[in-house]
Coordinates of C-alpha atoms in Angstrom, one line a residue:
X23 CA 77.6 -17.9 5.7
X24 CA 78.7 -21.3 4.7
X25 CA 76.7 -23.5 2.6
X26 CA 74.8 -26.1 3.4
X27 CA 76.6 -28.7 1.6
X28 CA 79.4 -29.9 3.2
X29 CA 82.9 -30.2 1.8
X30 CA 83.9 -33.4 0.6
X31 CA 87.4 -34.7 1.6
X32 CA 89.5 -35.0 -1.2
X33 CA 90.7 -38.3 -1.8
X34 CA 94.2 -39.6 -3.7
X35 CA 93.6 -41.0 -7.3
X36 CA 94.7 -44.2 -6.3
X37 CA 92.4 -44.0 -2.3
X38 CA 95.9 -43.9 -0.3
X39 CA 95.8 -40.6 1.3
X40 CA 93.5 -38.1 2.3
X41 CA 93.6 -34.0 2.5
X42 CA 92.1 -31.9 5.2
X43 CA 92.6 -28.5 5.7
X44 CA 94.8 -27.2 8.6
X45 CA 92.0 -25.5 11.2
X46 CA 94.2 -22.3 12.6
X47 CA 91.4 -22.0 15.4
X48 CA 92.3 -25.5 16.9
X49 CA 95.0 -25.1 19.5
X50 CA 95.9 -28.9 18.8
X51 CA 96.2 -28.6 14.8
X52 CA 98.5 -25.6 15.6
X53 CA 100.6 -27.6 17.9
X54 CA 100.3 -30.5 15.9
X55 CA 101.5 -27.9 12.9
X56 CA 104.5 -27.1 14.7
X57 CA 105.2 -29.9 15.9
X58 CA 105.6 -32.0 12.6
X59 CA 107.7 -28.8 11.3
X60 CA 110.3 -29.4 13.7
X61 CA 110.5 -33.2 12.8
X62 CA 110.7 -31.6 9.1
X63 CA 113.7 -29.4 10.2
X64 CA 112.3 -26.4 9.1
X65 CA 110.1 -23.0 10.0
X66 CA 108.4 -24.1 13.3
X67 CA 108.8 -20.7 14.4
X68 CA 106.9 -19.2 11.2
X69 CA 103.8 -21.4 12.2
X70 CA 102.2 -18.3 14.4
X71 CA 102.5 -15.9 11.7
X72 CA 101.0 -18.7 8.8
X73 CA 97.5 -18.6 10.7
X74 CA 96.6 -15.3 9.2
X75 CA 98.3 -16.5 5.9
X76 CA 96.1 -19.7 5.6
X77 CA 92.7 -17.7 7.0
X78 CA 93.3 -15.2 4.2
X79 CA 93.7 -17.7 1.6
X80 CA 97.5 -16.7 0.7
X81 CA 98.2 -20.7 1.9
X82 CA 96.1 -23.3 1.9
X83 CA 97.6 -26.3 4.4
X84 CA 96.2 -29.3 4.4
X85 CA 96.8 -32.3 6.6
X86 CA 98.0 -35.4 4.6
X87 CA 95.8 -38.8 5.8
X88 CA 96.3 -42.3 5.9
X89 CA 92.7 -43.5 4.0
X90 CA 90.5 -46.5 5.4
X91 CA 91.3 -47.8 2.5
X92 CA 95.1 -47.9 2.6
X93 CA 96.0 -51.5 2.5
X94 CA 99.3 -50.8 5.2
X95 CA 97.1 -48.2 7.0
X96 CA 97.5 -49.7 10.7
X97 CA 100.8 -50.2 10.3
X98 CA 101.5 -47.4 9.0
X99 CA 100.4 -45.2 11.7
X100 CA 101.8 -47.3 14.0
X101 CA 105.3 -47.2 12.8
X102 CA 104.4 -43.2 12.7
X103 CA 103.4 -42.6 15.9
X104 CA 106.0 -45.2 17.2
X105 CA 108.2 -42.6 15.7
X106 CA 106.6 -39.3 17.0
X107 CA 105.0 -40.4 20.1
X108 CA 103.5 -36.8 21.2
X109 CA 101.4 -37.0 17.5
X110 CA 99.7 -39.9 18.6
X111 CA 96.5 -38.2 19.6
X112 CA 93.9 -37.4 16.7
X113 CA 92.4 -34.3 15.6
X114 CA 89.3 -33.6 14.6
X115 CA 88.1 -32.0 10.8
X116 CA 87.1 -28.7 12.6
X117 CA 88.4 -25.9 9.8
X118 CA 85.3 -23.3 9.1
X119 CA 87.5 -21.6 6.4
X120 CA 89.5 -23.7 3.9
X121 CA 91.2 -21.6 0.4
X122 CA 90.2 -18.1 2.0
X123 CA 86.2 -18.9 1.6
X124 CA 83.7 -20.7 4.5
X125 CA 83.8 -24.4 4.3
X126 CA 81.2 -27.0 6.0
X127 CA 82.9 -29.6 7.8
X128 CA 81.3 -33.1 6.5
X129 CA 79.1 -34.8 8.8
X130 CA 79.7 -37.2 10.7
X131 CA 83.2 -35.4 11.8
X132 CA 86.6 -37.1 11.1
X133 CA 88.9 -37.6 13.5
X134 CA 92.2 -38.8 11.5
X135 CA 96.2 -38.6 12.3
X136 CA 97.9 -36.9 10.3
X137 CA 101.3 -38.0 8.6
X138 CA 101.9 -35.0 6.8
X139 CA 101.2 -31.7 5.3
X140 CA 101.1 -29.6 1.8
X141 CA 100.3 -26.5 0.5
X142 CA 98.6 -25.4 -2.9
X143 CA 98.1 -22.2 -4.2
X144 CA 99.2 -19.1 -5.9
X145 CA 102.6 -18.0 -5.5
X146 CA 103.2 -15.5 -3.2
X147 CA 103.7 -12.1 -4.4
X148 CA 107.2 -11.6 -2.6
X149 CA 108.3 -14.7 -4.8
X150 CA 107.0 -13.0 -8.1
X151 CA 108.2 -9.1 -6.6
X152 CA 111.4 -10.6 -6.5
X153 CA 111.3 -12.8 -9.8
X154 CA 111.4 -16.5 -8.4
X155 CA 108.3 -16.8 -9.5
X156 CA 107.0 -15.9 -12.7
X157 CA 104.0 -14.3 -12.8
X158 CA 102.1 -16.3 -15.7
X159 CA 98.0 -17.1 -15.5
X160 CA 97.4 -20.5 -14.2
X161 CA 100.5 -20.9 -12.0
X162 CA 100.0 -22.3 -8.5
X163 CA 103.0 -22.9 -5.7
X164 CA 103.2 -26.4 -3.7
X165 CA 105.1 -25.6 -0.8
X166 CA 105.6 -26.7 2.5
X167 CA 105.3 -30.2 1.6
X168 CA 106.2 -32.7 4.8
X169 CA 105.8 -36.4 4.6
X170 CA 106.9 -38.1 8.4
X171 CA 110.0 -39.5 8.4
X172 CA 109.3 -42.6 9.3
X173 CA 107.2 -43.2 6.7
X174 CA 108.9 -41.7 3.8
X175 CA 110.0 -43.9 0.9
X176 CA 106.4 -46.2 1.2
X177 CA 104.8 -44.1 -1.5
X178 CA 102.6 -41.9 0.6
X179 CA 104.5 -38.5 -0.9
X180 CA 103.9 -39.8 -4.6
X181 CA 100.3 -40.0 -3.5
X182 CA 99.8 -36.7 -1.9
X183 CA 101.3 -35.3 -4.8
X184 CA 99.7 -36.6 -7.3
X185 CA 96.4 -35.6 -5.6
X186 CA 98.0 -32.1 -5.5
X187 CA 98.2 -32.2 -9.2
X188 CA 94.9 -33.8 -9.6
X189 CA 93.3 -30.7 -7.7
X190 CA 95.4 -28.1 -9.9
X191 CA 94.1 -29.2 -13.0
X192 CA 90.3 -29.6 -12.0
X193 CA 87.7 -26.6 -11.3
X194 CA 88.2 -24.2 -9.8
X195 CA 91.8 -23.9 -10.0
X196 CA 92.6 -25.4 -14.0
X197 CA 95.6 -24.7 -13.7
X198 CA 99.0 -24.7 -16.2
X199 CA 101.9 -24.7 -14.6
X200 CA 102.8 -25.7 -11.2
X201 CA 105.8 -24.2 -9.3
X202 CA 108.0 -25.3 -6.1
X203 CA 110.8 -25.2 -5.2
X204 CA 114.0 -27.5 -3.1
X205 CA 117.8 -27.6 -1.8
X206 CA 119.7 -28.2 -4.5
X207 CA 121.3 -31.1 -4.8
X208 CA 124.8 -30.5 -5.0
X209 CA 126.5 -29.1 -1.4
X210 CA 129.4 -29.9 -0.8
X211 CA 129.3 -28.7 2.8
X212 CA 126.4 -30.9 3.2
X213 CA 128.4 -33.3 6.2
X214 CA 129.8 -31.0 7.9
X215 CA 126.5 -28.7 7.9
X216 CA 124.3 -30.8 9.3
X217 CA 126.1 -32.4 11.9
X218 CA 127.2 -28.9 13.3
X219 CA 123.2 -28.2 12.9
X220 CA 122.6 -31.4 14.8
X221 CA 120.3 -32.1 11.8
X222 CA 119.9 -36.0 10.1
X223 CA 121.0 -35.4 6.3
X224 CA 117.9 -36.7 4.1
X225 CA 118.0 -40.0 2.4
X226 CA 117.5 -38.4 -1.2
X227 CA 117.6 -35.1 -2.2
X228 CA 114.1 -33.5 -3.1
X229 CA 115.3 -31.8 -5.9
X230 CA 115.8 -35.4 -7.8
X231 CA 112.3 -36.4 -6.4
X232 CA 110.8 -33.6 -8.2
X233 CA 112.4 -33.7 -11.5
X234 CA 111.7 -37.8 -12.1
X235 CA 108.3 -36.2 -11.3
X236 CA 108.6 -33.8 -14.8
X237 CA 109.7 -30.6 -12.8
X238 CA 112.1 -28.7 -14.7
X239 CA 114.7 -26.4 -13.0
X240 CA 113.9 -22.7 -14.0
X241 CA 116.0 -20.8 -11.4
X242 CA 119.2 -21.5 -8.8
X243 CA 119.4 -18.8 -6.1
X244 CA 122.1 -19.3 -3.9
X245 CA 122.1 -18.5 -0.1
X246 CA 118.1 -18.9 0.0
X247 CA 117.5 -20.8 2.9
X248 CA 120.5 -20.6 6.0
X249 CA 120.5 -22.0 9.6
X250 CA 122.5 -20.9 13.0
X251 CA 124.7 -23.1 14.9
X252 CA 125.3 -23.5 18.8
X253 CA 128.1 -21.6 17.6
X254 CA 126.6 -18.4 15.9
X255 CA 128.0 -19.5 12.6
X256 CA 125.7 -19.2 10.1
X257 CA 125.1 -22.2 7.3
X258 CA 123.5 -21.6 3.6
X259 CA 121.8 -23.8 1.1
X260 CA 121.4 -22.8 -2.0
X261 CA 118.2 -23.8 -4.0
X262 CA 116.2 -24.5 -7.0
X263 CA 113.1 -23.8 -8.6
X264 CA 111.2 -25.7 -10.5
X265 CA 108.0 -25.9 -12.7
X266 CA 106.2 -28.6 -14.7
X267 CA 103.5 -27.9 -16.9
X268 CA 100.4 -29.7 -16.5
X269 CA 97.7 -28.3 -19.0

């Protein structure tokens, strides 16, 4: 049974963004996540498998949405949808569960155009078992973080991370440590690799961005990520694992 009290939308501390749960039962939500993962360049083929994890609470994916109070909301939405016209149609806030628990949809039901997505939850059992993530009380993991490439550099990534960190330290999570991983910024094959794979070189290093937010490297892993080019050659990325004490 769901509660009679609607679940509130989660706003960023500076009211620039909202976080709205991904609805695995909505074909429109699922297709939009595939589109955004294609734009991101990673894991679009994994979306179907994420549905079960989202429903169990192993994943807690949420859409990043521009709040009505954002001073440049209309201009930024236009910039996003002009770059990604297939993402122009609004979605409905329709998820009946989140975090593995029933959720009451806020009324009146909200329609929105997501400009990214992010996940906050416990570290995966696989990461813990192979030693990538520490098995510590109060440890939570940020993953699958994407901001529309049309809007990167606009401050939305910072607003989304501020929101997730605030959620993490609040009830009921009361997190003490946040962890995440990123591609190692030291990548001598970058130009050749991205050219062979038909990918756009990122305008900045995610590793450096996280480090500026206070996350510190605790582990290096070689060849964690890979892709195969059209000739059949497999290209690899090394990764860094970072964490930050937040309580």
